[in-house]
Coordinates of C-alpha atoms and ligand atoms in Angstrom, one line a residue:
X29 CA -17.0 7.1 17.9
X30 CA -18.6 6.5 14.6
X31 CA -19.4 9.8 13.0
X32 CA -22.9 10.3 11.8
X33 CA -22.0 13.4 9.8
X34 CA -22.7 12.7 6.2
X35 CA -19.9 13.5 3.8
X36 CA -20.9 15.9 1.2
X37 CA -20.8 14.7 -2.4
X38 CA -17.6 15.3 -4.4
X39 CA -19.2 18.2 -6.4
X40 CA -19.9 20.1 -3.2
X41 CA -17.3 22.8 -2.7
X42 CA -17.3 22.5 1.1
X43 CA -16.2 18.9 0.7
X44 CA -12.7 19.8 0.1
X45 CA -12.6 21.6 3.5
X46 CA -14.3 18.8 5.4
X47 CA -12.0 17.5 8.1
X48 CA -13.7 14.1 7.9
X49 CA -13.2 13.7 4.1
X50 CA -11.0 10.6 4.6
X51 CA -13.3 8.6 6.8
X52 CA -15.2 6.9 4.0
X53 CA -13.1 7.9 1.0
X54 CA -12.3 5.9 -2.0
X55 CA -8.5 6.2 -2.4
X56 CA -6.8 5.2 -5.6
X57 CA -3.2 4.2 -5.4
X58 CA -1.0 5.3 -8.3
X59 CA 2.4 3.6 -8.8
X60 CA 3.7 6.6 -10.7
X61 CA 6.3 4.8 -12.9
X62 CA 3.7 2.5 -14.3
X63 CA 0.6 4.7 -14.7
X64 CA 1.1 7.0 -17.7
X65 CA 4.2 8.2 -19.5
X66 CA 4.0 11.7 -21.0
X67 CA 7.3 11.8 -22.8
X68 CA 7.8 8.3 -24.2
X69 CA 10.8 7.3 -22.2
X70 CA 9.0 4.2 -20.9
X71 CA 8.7 5.5 -17.4
X72 CA 5.4 6.9 -16.0
X73 CA 5.6 10.5 -14.8
X74 CA 3.8 13.3 -13.1
X75 CA 2.7 15.0 -16.3
X76 CA 1.3 11.6 -17.3
X77 CA -0.8 11.6 -14.1
X78 CA -2.0 15.2 -14.8
X79 CA -3.1 14.2 -18.3
X80 CA -5.2 11.4 -16.8
X81 CA -7.1 13.5 -14.2
X82 CA -10.2 13.4 -16.3
X83 CA -10.0 9.6 -16.2
X84 CA -9.7 9.7 -12.4
X85 CA -12.6 12.1 -12.2
X86 CA -14.8 9.8 -14.2
X87 CA -13.8 6.9 -12.1
X88 CA -15.3 8.7 -9.1
X89 CA -12.5 8.4 -6.6
X90 CA -12.1 10.8 -3.7
X91 CA -8.3 10.8 -3.4
X92 CA -5.1 9.6 -5.0
X93 CA -2.3 8.0 -3.1
X94 CA 0.9 8.4 -4.9
X95 CA 3.7 5.9 -4.2
X96 CA 7.2 7.4 -4.0
X97 CA 8.1 9.8 -6.8
X98 CA 11.3 11.1 -5.2
X99 CA 14.8 10.8 -6.6
X100 CA 15.8 7.2 -6.3
X101 CA 18.1 4.6 -7.9
X102 CA 15.0 2.3 -7.8
X103 CA 16.7 -0.4 -5.8
X104 CA 13.2 -0.9 -4.3
X105 CA 10.8 0.7 -6.7
X106 CA 11.3 4.2 -5.3
X107 CA 11.0 3.1 -1.6
X108 CA 14.7 3.9 -1.5
X109 CA 14.6 7.6 -1.3
X110 CA 17.6 9.8 -2.1
X111 CA 16.0 13.1 -1.3
X112 CA 12.6 13.4 0.5
X113 CA 11.8 16.9 -0.7
X114 CA 12.2 16.6 -4.4
X115 CA 10.9 14.9 -7.5
X116 CA 12.8 12.3 -9.5
X117 CA 13.9 14.2 -12.6
X118 CA 12.8 11.2 -14.7
X119 CA 9.3 11.8 -13.3
X120 CA 9.2 15.5 -13.5
X121 CA 9.9 18.6 -11.4
X122 CA 8.5 20.3 -8.3
X123 CA 6.6 22.5 -10.7
X124 CA 5.1 19.5 -12.4
X125 CA 4.1 18.2 -9.0
X126 CA 2.3 21.5 -8.2
X127 CA 0.5 21.4 -11.5
X128 CA -0.6 17.8 -10.9
X129 CA -1.8 18.7 -7.3
X130 CA -3.7 21.7 -8.7
X131 CA -5.4 19.6 -11.4
X132 CA -6.4 16.9 -8.9
X133 CA -7.8 19.5 -6.5
X134 CA -9.7 21.3 -9.3
X135 CA -11.3 17.9 -10.0
X136 CA -12.3 17.5 -6.3
X137 CA -9.6 14.8 -5.7
X138 CA -7.4 14.9 -2.7
X139 CA -3.7 14.0 -2.8
X140 CA -1.9 11.6 -0.4
X141 CA 1.8 11.0 -0.7
X142 CA 4.0 8.2 0.5
X143 CA 6.5 8.9 3.3
X144 CA 9.3 6.4 3.8
X145 CA 10.7 7.1 7.3
X146 CA 12.3 3.8 8.3
X147 CA 15.2 4.0 5.8
X148 CA 16.7 6.2 3.2
X149 CA 18.5 5.1 0.2
X150 CA 22.2 4.5 0.3
X151 CA 22.6 7.5 -2.0
X152 CA 21.0 9.9 0.4
X153 CA 23.5 12.7 1.3
X154 CA 23.4 11.7 5.0
X155 CA 24.4 8.1 4.2
X156 CA 27.2 9.2 2.0
X157 CA 28.4 11.5 4.7
X158 CA 28.2 8.6 7.2
X159 CA 30.3 6.4 5.0
X160 CA 32.9 9.2 4.6
X161 CA 32.9 10.0 8.4
X162 CA 34.8 7.9 11.0
X163 CA 33.3 5.4 13.4
X164 CA 31.5 7.0 16.3
X165 CA 30.9 10.3 14.4
X166 CA 27.7 12.3 14.4
X167 CA 27.2 11.5 10.8
X168 CA 27.2 7.7 11.5
X169 CA 24.8 8.2 14.4
X170 CA 21.9 9.1 12.0
X171 CA 21.9 5.4 10.9
X172 CA 22.6 2.2 12.7
X173 CA 26.2 1.3 12.6
X174 CA 27.8 -1.5 14.6
X175 CA 31.1 -3.3 14.9
X176 CA 31.0 -6.8 13.6
X177 CA 31.4 -9.9 15.7
X178 CA 34.4 -12.2 15.7
X179 CA 38.1 -11.4 16.0
X180 CA 38.2 -9.1 13.0
X181 CA 34.7 -8.0 13.1
X182 CA 33.9 -9.8 10.0
X183 CA 30.7 -11.4 11.2
X184 CA 27.5 -9.5 11.2
X185 CA 26.3 -8.1 14.6
X186 CA 23.4 -10.6 14.5
X187 CA 22.0 -13.3 12.3
X188 CA 18.9 -11.3 11.5
X189 CA 17.4 -11.7 8.0
X190 CA 16.2 -8.8 5.9
X191 CA 12.6 -8.8 4.8
X192 CA 13.7 -9.3 1.2
X193 CA 16.0 -12.2 2.1
X194 CA 19.7 -12.3 3.0
X195 CA 21.3 -10.7 6.0
X196 CA 20.0 -7.5 7.6
X197 CA 23.5 -6.2 8.0
X198 CA 26.0 -5.0 5.4
X199 CA 29.6 -4.3 6.0
X200 CA 31.2 -1.1 4.7
X201 CA 34.7 -0.2 3.7
X202 CA 36.1 2.5 5.9
X203 CA 37.3 5.8 4.3
X204 CA 40.9 4.4 4.7
X205 CA 40.1 1.4 2.6
X206 CA 39.9 -1.2 5.5
X207 CA 36.9 -3.5 6.0
X208 CA 34.8 -1.6 8.6
X209 CA 31.6 -1.4 10.5
X210 CA 28.2 -2.9 9.6
X211 CA 24.9 -1.1 9.1
X212 CA 21.5 -2.4 9.6
X213 CA 18.9 -2.6 6.8
X214 CA 15.6 -4.4 7.4
X215 CA 14.9 -4.2 3.7
X216 CA 17.4 -4.1 0.8
X217 CA 21.1 -3.4 1.2
X218 CA 20.5 0.0 -0.5
X219 CA 18.0 0.9 2.2
X220 CA 19.9 1.7 5.4
X221 CA 17.7 2.1 8.5
X222 CA 17.6 5.5 10.2
X223 CA 18.4 5.8 13.9
X224 CA 15.2 7.4 15.2
X225 CA 16.9 8.1 18.6
X226 CA 18.7 10.8 16.7
X227 CA 17.0 14.2 17.0
X228 CA 18.3 15.4 13.6
X229 CA 16.4 12.5 12.0
X230 CA 13.2 13.4 13.8
X231 CA 13.5 17.1 12.9
X232 CA 14.2 16.3 9.3
X233 CA 11.0 14.3 8.9
X234 CA 8.9 17.1 10.5
X235 CA 10.4 19.4 7.9
X236 CA 9.5 16.9 5.1
X237 CA 5.9 16.7 6.4
X238 CA 5.6 20.5 6.4
X239 CA 7.2 20.8 3.0
X240 CA 4.6 18.6 1.3
X241 CA 1.7 19.9 3.4
X242 CA 2.7 23.5 2.4
X243 CA 2.5 22.3 -1.2
X244 CA -1.1 21.3 -0.7
X245 CA -0.7 17.6 0.0
X246 CA -3.8 16.4 1.9
X247 CA -2.4 13.4 3.6
X248 CA 0.4 10.8 4.0
X249 CA 0.7 7.1 3.7
X250 CA 3.4 6.0 6.1
X251 CA 5.6 3.2 4.9
X252 CA 6.5 0.5 7.3
X253 CA 5.2 2.7 10.1
X254 CA 5.9 -0.1 12.7
X255 CA 9.7 -0.3 12.3
X256 CA 11.1 3.1 13.1
X257 CA 12.2 2.8 16.7
X258 CA 14.6 0.1 17.8
X259 CA 16.0 -1.4 20.9
X260 CA 19.4 -2.6 20.1
X261 CA 21.3 -3.8 23.2
X262 CA 25.0 -4.4 23.1
X263 CA 24.4 -8.1 22.7
X264 CA 21.7 -8.8 20.1
X265 CA 19.4 -11.7 20.5
X266 CA 19.6 -14.3 17.7
X267 CA 16.7 -15.1 15.4
X268 CA 16.2 -18.4 17.3
X269 CA 16.1 -16.4 20.6
X270 CA 13.4 -14.2 19.2
X271 CA 11.4 -17.1 17.7
X272 CA 11.5 -18.9 21.0
X273 CA 9.5 -16.1 22.6
X274 CA 6.6 -16.8 20.3
X275 CA 3.7 -14.3 19.9
X276 CA 4.2 -12.7 23.3
X277 CA 7.3 -10.9 21.9
X278 CA 5.0 -9.0 19.5
X279 CA 2.0 -8.7 21.7
X280 CA 4.1 -7.1 24.5
X281 CA 6.0 -4.9 22.1
X282 CA 9.3 -6.4 22.9
X283 CA 10.7 -7.2 19.5
X284 CA 14.0 -5.3 18.9
X285 CA 12.6 -3.5 15.8
X286 CA 9.0 -4.4 15.0
X287 CA 6.1 -2.5 16.5
X288 CA 7.7 -1.0 19.6
X289 CA 5.6 1.1 21.9
X290 CA 7.8 4.1 21.7
X291 CA 7.2 4.5 17.9
X292 CA 3.9 6.2 18.9
X293 CA 5.9 9.1 20.4
X294 CA 7.0 10.0 16.9
X295 CA 3.4 9.9 15.6
X296 CA 2.1 12.0 18.4
X297 CA 4.6 14.7 17.3
X298 CA 3.6 14.3 13.7
X299 CA -0.1 14.7 14.7
X300 CA 0.7 18.1 16.0
X301 CA 2.2 19.0 12.6
X302 CA -0.9 17.6 10.8
X303 CA -3.1 19.7 13.0
X304 CA -1.3 22.9 12.1
X305 CA -3.2 22.7 8.8
X306 CA -6.8 23.3 7.9
X307 CA -8.3 20.8 7.2
X308 CA -5.8 18.8 9.2
X309 CA -3.5 16.6 7.2
X310 CA -4.4 12.9 7.4
X311 CA -2.2 9.8 7.6
X312 CA -2.6 6.1 7.2
X313 CA -0.1 3.7 8.6
X314 CA 1.2 0.7 6.7
X315 CA 1.8 -1.4 9.8
X316 CA 1.9 -5.2 9.5
X317 CA 1.3 -5.7 13.2
X318 CA -0.8 -8.0 15.3
X319 CA -4.4 -7.0 14.9
X320 CA -4.7 -6.2 18.6
X321 CA -2.0 -3.6 18.3
X322 CA -3.2 -1.9 15.2
X323 CA -5.5 0.6 16.9
X324 CA -2.6 2.5 18.4
X325 CA -1.5 3.5 14.9
X326 CA -5.0 4.6 14.0
X327 CA -5.5 6.7 17.1
X328 CA -6.6 10.3 16.6
X329 CA -3.5 11.3 18.6
X330 CA -1.4 9.4 16.2
X331 CA -1.6 8.8 12.5
X332 CA -5.4 8.6 12.6
X333 CA -5.9 5.5 10.3
X334 CA -4.1 2.2 9.7
X335 CA -4.3 -0.3 6.9
X336 CA -5.9 -3.5 7.8
X337 CA -4.8 -6.3 5.5
X338 CA -7.0 -8.9 7.0
X339 CA -9.5 -9.0 4.2
X340 CA -6.7 -9.1 1.7
X341 CA -5.4 -12.2 3.5
X342 CA -8.7 -13.9 3.8
X343 CA -9.9 -16.5 1.4
X344 CA -13.0 -15.8 -0.7
X345 CA -15.1 -17.3 2.0
X346 CA -18.3 -15.9 3.7
X347 CA -17.3 -16.8 7.3
X348 CA -13.8 -15.3 6.9
X349 CA -15.2 -12.2 5.4
X350 CA -17.9 -11.7 8.0
X351 CA -15.5 -12.3 10.9
X352 CA -12.9 -9.9 9.5
X353 CA -15.4 -7.2 8.8
X354 CA -17.1 -7.4 12.2
X355 CA -13.8 -7.4 14.0
X356 CA -12.3 -4.5 12.0
X357 CA -15.4 -2.3 12.4
X358 CA -15.3 -2.8 16.1
X359 CA -11.6 -2.1 16.2
X360 CA -11.9 1.1 14.2
X361 CA -14.8 2.2 16.4
X362 CA -12.7 1.7 19.5
X363 CA -9.8 3.7 18.2
X364 CA -11.9 6.6 16.8
X365 CA -10.6 5.9 13.3
X366 CA -12.7 4.6 10.4
X367 CA -11.9 1.2 9.0
X368 CA -9.7 0.6 5.9
X369 CA -10.2 -2.0 3.3
X370 CA -7.8 -3.2 0.6
X371 CA -7.5 -6.1 -1.7
X372 CA -4.6 -5.1 -3.9
X373 CA -1.6 -2.9 -3.8
X374 CA 1.9 -2.7 -5.3
X375 CA 3.2 -5.4 -2.9
X376 CA 0.7 -8.3 -3.4
X377 CA -0.5 -10.5 -6.2
X378 CA -3.5 -8.8 -7.8
X379 CA -6.8 -10.0 -6.3
X380 CA -8.3 -11.0 -9.7
X381 CA -5.4 -13.5 -9.9
X382 CA -5.3 -14.5 -6.2
X383 CA -8.9 -15.5 -6.2
X384 CA -8.3 -17.8 -9.2
X385 CA -5.3 -19.6 -7.8
X386 CA -5.7 -23.3 -7.0
X387 CA -6.8 -23.8 -3.4
X388 CA -3.5 -25.4 -2.7
X389 CA -1.5 -22.2 -3.5
X390 CA -1.1 -20.5 -0.2
X391 CA -2.4 -17.1 -1.1
X392 CA -2.9 -16.1 2.5
X393 CA 0.8 -16.2 3.1
X394 CA 1.5 -14.5 -0.1
X395 CA 1.7 -10.9 0.9
X396 CA 5.2 -9.6 0.5
X397 CA 7.0 -10.4 -2.6
X398 CA 4.3 -12.3 -4.4
X399 CA 4.9 -15.5 -2.6
X400 CA 1.3 -16.3 -3.4
X401 CA 1.2 -18.8 -6.2
X402 CA 4.9 -18.6 -6.7
X403 CA 4.7 -22.1 -8.1
X404 CA 2.4 -21.2 -10.9
X405 CA 4.1 -17.9 -11.5
X406 CA 7.5 -19.6 -11.9
X407 CA 6.5 -22.8 -13.7
X408 CA 2.9 -22.7 -14.9
X409 CA 2.2 -19.4 -16.5
X410 CA -1.1 -17.7 -16.0
X411 CA -3.2 -19.6 -18.4
X412 CA -2.3 -23.0 -17.0
X413 CA -3.0 -22.9 -13.4
X414 CA -5.0 -19.8 -12.7
X415 CA -8.7 -19.8 -13.3
X416 CA -8.8 -16.4 -14.8
X417 CA -12.5 -16.1 -15.2
X418 CA -13.3 -17.3 -11.6
X419 CA -10.6 -15.0 -10.2
X420 CA -12.1 -12.0 -12.0
X421 CA -15.6 -12.9 -11.1
X422 CA -14.8 -13.2 -7.4
X423 CA -12.6 -10.0 -7.5
X424 CA -15.6 -8.0 -8.9
X425 CA -17.8 -9.5 -6.2
X426 CA -15.3 -8.7 -3.4
X427 CA -14.7 -5.2 -4.6
X428 CA -18.4 -4.4 -4.9
X429 CA -18.8 -5.7 -1.3
X430 CA -15.9 -3.5 -0.2
X431 CA -17.4 -0.4 -1.7
X432 CA -20.6 -1.0 0.4
X433 CA -18.6 -1.1 3.6
X434 CA -18.3 1.8 6.0
X435 CA -14.7 3.1 6.1
X436 CA -12.1 3.9 3.4
X437 CA -11.7 1.7 0.4
X438 CA -8.1 1.7 -1.0
X439 CA -7.9 0.7 -4.7
X440 CA -4.8 -0.1 -6.6
X441 CA -4.3 1.2 -10.2
X442 CA -5.5 -1.4 -12.7
X443 CA -7.9 -3.2 -10.4
X444 CA -10.7 -1.2 -12.0
X445 CA -9.7 -2.9 -15.2
X446 CA -9.9 -6.3 -13.5
X447 CA -6.2 -6.7 -14.4
X448 CA -4.5 -10.0 -13.8
X449 CA -1.0 -10.3 -12.3
X450 CA 1.6 -10.7 -15.0
X451 CA 3.5 -13.9 -14.4
X452 CA 6.1 -15.7 -16.6
X453 CA 5.7 -13.1 -19.3
X454 CA 8.4 -11.1 -17.4
X455 CA 11.7 -12.8 -18.0
X456 CA 14.1 -13.1 -15.1
X457 CA 16.5 -10.7 -16.9
X458 CA 13.7 -8.0 -17.0
X459 CA 12.8 -8.3 -13.3
X460 CA 13.3 -5.3 -11.0
X461 CA 12.1 -6.3 -7.5
X462 CA 14.9 -6.8 -5.0
X463 CA 12.9 -9.5 -3.3
X464 CA 13.4 -11.6 -6.5
X465 CA 17.2 -11.1 -6.5
X466 CA 17.8 -11.3 -2.8
X467 CA 15.9 -14.6 -2.7
X468 CA 17.8 -15.8 -5.7
X469 CA 14.5 -16.2 -7.6
X470 CA 12.8 -18.5 -5.1
X471 CA 10.3 -15.7 -4.7
X472 CA 9.1 -14.3 -7.9
X473 CA 8.7 -10.8 -6.5
X474 CA 6.2 -8.0 -7.0
X475 CA 6.9 -6.9 -10.6
X476 CA 3.8 -8.7 -11.8
X477 CA 1.4 -6.1 -10.3
X478 CA 3.6 -3.2 -11.3
X479 CA 3.5 -3.5 -15.1
X480 CA 2.5 -0.2 -16.8
X481 CA -1.3 0.1 -17.4
X482 CA -2.9 -0.6 -20.7
X483 CA -4.9 2.4 -21.9
X484 CA -5.5 1.4 -25.5
X485 CA -6.0 -1.8 -27.4
X486 CA -3.1 -1.2 -29.7
X487 CA -0.2 1.1 -30.3
X488 CA 3.1 1.6 -28.4
X489 CA 2.9 0.2 -24.9
X490 CA -0.9 0.0 -25.1
X491 CA -1.3 3.8 -24.8
X492 CA 0.9 3.9 -21.6
X493 CA 3.2 6.3 -23.6
X494 CA 4.7 7.0 -27.0
X495 CA 7.6 4.7 -26.3
X496 CA 8.2 1.4 -24.5
X497 CA 7.3 0.2 -21.1
X498 CA 9.9 -0.3 -18.3
X499 CA 8.4 -3.7 -17.5
X500 CA 7.1 -5.8 -20.4
X501 CA 3.3 -5.8 -21.1
X502 CA 1.8 -9.1 -22.3
X503 CA -0.3 -9.3 -25.4
X504 CA -3.5 -10.0 -23.4
X505 CA -3.3 -6.5 -21.9
X506 CA -5.1 -5.3 -25.1
X507 CA -8.4 -6.8 -23.9
X508 CA -8.0 -5.4 -20.4
X509 CA -7.2 -1.8 -21.6
X510 CA -9.3 1.2 -20.7
X511 CA -10.3 1.5 -24.4
X512 CA -11.5 -2.1 -24.7
X513 CA -13.5 -1.7 -21.5
X514 CA -15.1 1.6 -22.3
X515 CA -16.5 -0.1 -25.4
X516 CA -17.8 -3.1 -23.5
X517 CA -21.1 -3.1 -21.5
X518 CA -20.7 -4.7 -18.1
X519 CA -16.9 -4.3 -18.1
X520 CA -15.1 -4.1 -14.8
X521 CA -14.3 -0.5 -15.5
X522 CA -18.1 0.2 -15.9
X523 CA -18.8 -1.7 -12.7
X524 CA -16.3 0.4 -10.8
X525 CA -17.6 3.7 -12.2
X526 CA -21.2 2.8 -11.3
X527 CA -20.3 1.5 -7.9
X528 CA -18.0 4.4 -7.0
X529 CA -20.6 7.0 -8.1
X530 CA -23.3 5.2 -6.0
X531 CA -20.9 4.9 -3.0
X532 CA -21.0 8.6 -2.7
X533 CA -24.7 8.4 -1.9
X534 CA -24.2 5.4 0.4
X535 CA -22.1 7.2 2.9
X536 CA -24.1 7.3 6.1
X537 CA -23.2 6.4 9.7
X538 CA -20.2 4.1 9.8
X539 CA -22.2 1.0 10.8
X540 CA -23.9 -1.9 9.2
X541 CA -26.4 -4.5 10.3
X542 CA -26.0 -8.2 9.3
X543 CA -29.1 -9.8 7.8
X544 CA -30.0 -13.4 8.2
X545 CA -29.7 -15.0 4.7
X546 CA -30.4 -18.6 5.9
X547 CA -27.2 -19.7 4.2
X548 CA -23.6 -20.0 5.4
X549 CA -22.2 -19.0 2.1
X550 CA -24.3 -15.9 1.6
X551 CA -23.6 -12.6 3.4
X552 CA -26.0 -9.7 3.5
X553 CA -25.9 -6.4 5.4
X554 CA -27.8 -3.2 5.5
X555 CA -26.4 0.3 5.9
X556 CA -28.3 2.8 8.1
X557 CA -29.6 4.6 5.0
X558 CA -31.5 1.4 4.0
X559 CA -29.2 0.1 1.3
X560 CA -28.5 -3.6 1.3
X561 CA -25.4 -5.4 0.0
X562 CA -25.6 -9.2 -0.6
X563 CA -22.7 -11.5 -1.7
X564 CA -23.0 -15.1 -2.7
X565 CA -19.7 -16.8 -1.9
X566 CA -21.1 -20.2 -3.0
X567 CA -22.1 -21.7 -6.3
X568 CA -25.9 -22.2 -5.8
X569 CA -28.0 -19.1 -6.8
X570 CA -29.3 -17.1 -3.9
X571 CA -32.6 -15.3 -3.4
X572 CA -32.4 -11.5 -3.2
X573 CA -33.7 -9.4 -0.3
X574 CA -36.5 -6.9 -1.1
X575 CA -35.6 -3.7 -2.9
X576 CA -34.6 -2.2 -6.2
X577 CA -31.3 -3.7 -7.6
X578 CA -28.9 -0.8 -8.1
X579 CA -25.9 -2.7 -9.4
X580 CA -24.5 -6.3 -9.5
X581 CA -21.1 -7.6 -10.1
X582 CA -22.4 -10.3 -12.5
X583 CA -25.7 -10.4 -14.3
X584 CA -28.6 -11.7 -12.2
X585 CA -30.1 -15.0 -13.3
X586 CA -33.9 -15.3 -13.3
X587 CA -34.1 -12.8 -10.4
X588 CA -31.5 -14.6 -8.3
X589 CA -27.9 -13.8 -7.4
X590 CA -25.6 -16.4 -9.0
X591 CA -22.5 -17.7 -7.3
X592 CA -19.4 -15.5 -6.7
X593 CA -21.4 -12.3 -7.2
X594 CA -22.5 -9.2 -5.2
X595 CA -25.6 -7.0 -5.6
X596 CA -26.7 -3.7 -4.0
X597 CA -30.3 -3.0 -3.4
X598 CA -32.3 -0.1 -2.2
Ligands
GLC611 C1 6.6 -1.2 2.2 C2 6.3 -0.9 0.8 C3 7.1 -1.8 -0.1 C4 8.6 -1.5 0.2 C5 8.9 -1.6 1.7 C6 10.2 -1.1 2.1 O1 6.2 -2.4 2.6 O2 4.9 -1.0 0.5 O3 6.9 -1.6 -1.4 O4 9.3 -2.5 -0.5 O5 7.9 -1.0 2.5 O6 10.2 0.3 1.9
CA612 CA1 8.2 9.5 -18.8

């Protein structure tokens, strides 16, 4: 049921208590180690974020989603959590967290934190206990331990591959020094999967959700929400067995670990916890599932909202955009959730670069681990094969379109600067992403979108901090910096600020009406409050519908909308 309740503007005090605040929110993702560094150690931190609250306020976002800031060895950028109820000392303390949350709330900005329930890190106290305890012990039962195959158990229990490449099983050494059991890890070796059949695991996460909710966290982003429950028979099917079953395996929820139906029992329980709070805590699922199964995650009895990555995976193409938008609005409507839109995050090639890749580069397949354009990233360098101008122009058009859509818009830090992916400027020896190492460099990995933000045109680490930067920043960051863009009329930062401020006024019923533009490469839609958004995906200029132009992603040309551009009219 689309809600017709209008969401109050951000300055309205009642807005912070509105239980529907998330439905059409603009949520800004911060990758904390790369946002702002307050103490010059080259690593972004919580005090750095607190210092930038005025910037976030001027940007006009409704909420911040914070990627993991928990103690971690950073085997996977913090998605390998040592302790779910603490702050990495390199990033600050719990007191710093409270100060940050307070500063955000005082500025009318909600706070969403990342919960990583599929796996812990291998340094988590439970995993260390499991390694020290014998086979069959209660400590081992919190994870997924199995005997190996073959005479001496020296073959993995199955041939399954981890998402980052290489086997999904790792053999341990038993406390007595002999080669021992194997444990499952869908991701890196340092990320052992929890056994969600174990009640202790379930209880501990309820405790974690309450811990952060009690500290004033407004919502949660649930990492790999579709992997928690598993069905591991004594004899495991091989990868070939699974592949032979085709799409039905997924559609019927029969895969041994992806998107099983019983995962929703967990979220039903979590929902009860969320509803203990006022306003209820929100959640959004990161679930790379078949589109037909996504609504289950977004159900009001479950997490309430789910990311849809369809638009992110679409080409810059009118038909693909229209089809995706229509389908997702219908789907959200059916589930009772609002839709979500996202073009960039910490796992994908930045959209300003994606849209400038040669058509041959398979950007649609390039989701995890920056497979998109891996050829150019590895061999070409950004200048050579990426049409930087076209990429940015299209990214601005796409983002402005997204901000006009009903539903929540998820932004990733730096996209408001039109930042490009950093490619070959990161030397192999400087890379951090496990997907790069586990694939032996065949996949370039995700470091290119995780480089610390440029705040100033000059100075140490372009204003990121008083010291260095944990991933190298290229020289061209100067021109993309906040300082450079604040001085420049028509900058991407200015576009985002204008659009996000107007978006607050745009929020009406969660519907849109497509308009006939007479062209296949031009999309236009009207929102119930009478605003129109038009995007020209082609190259020929397009005529504008009636109305006053409020904002456009590129300058109009003789009263027409040029190619690769979006405009809003009232
Ligand atoms: C999610 C995260 C990604 C991480 C993975 C394993 O996909 O977004 O960054 O590597 O889960 O936790
Ligand atoms: Ca720091």
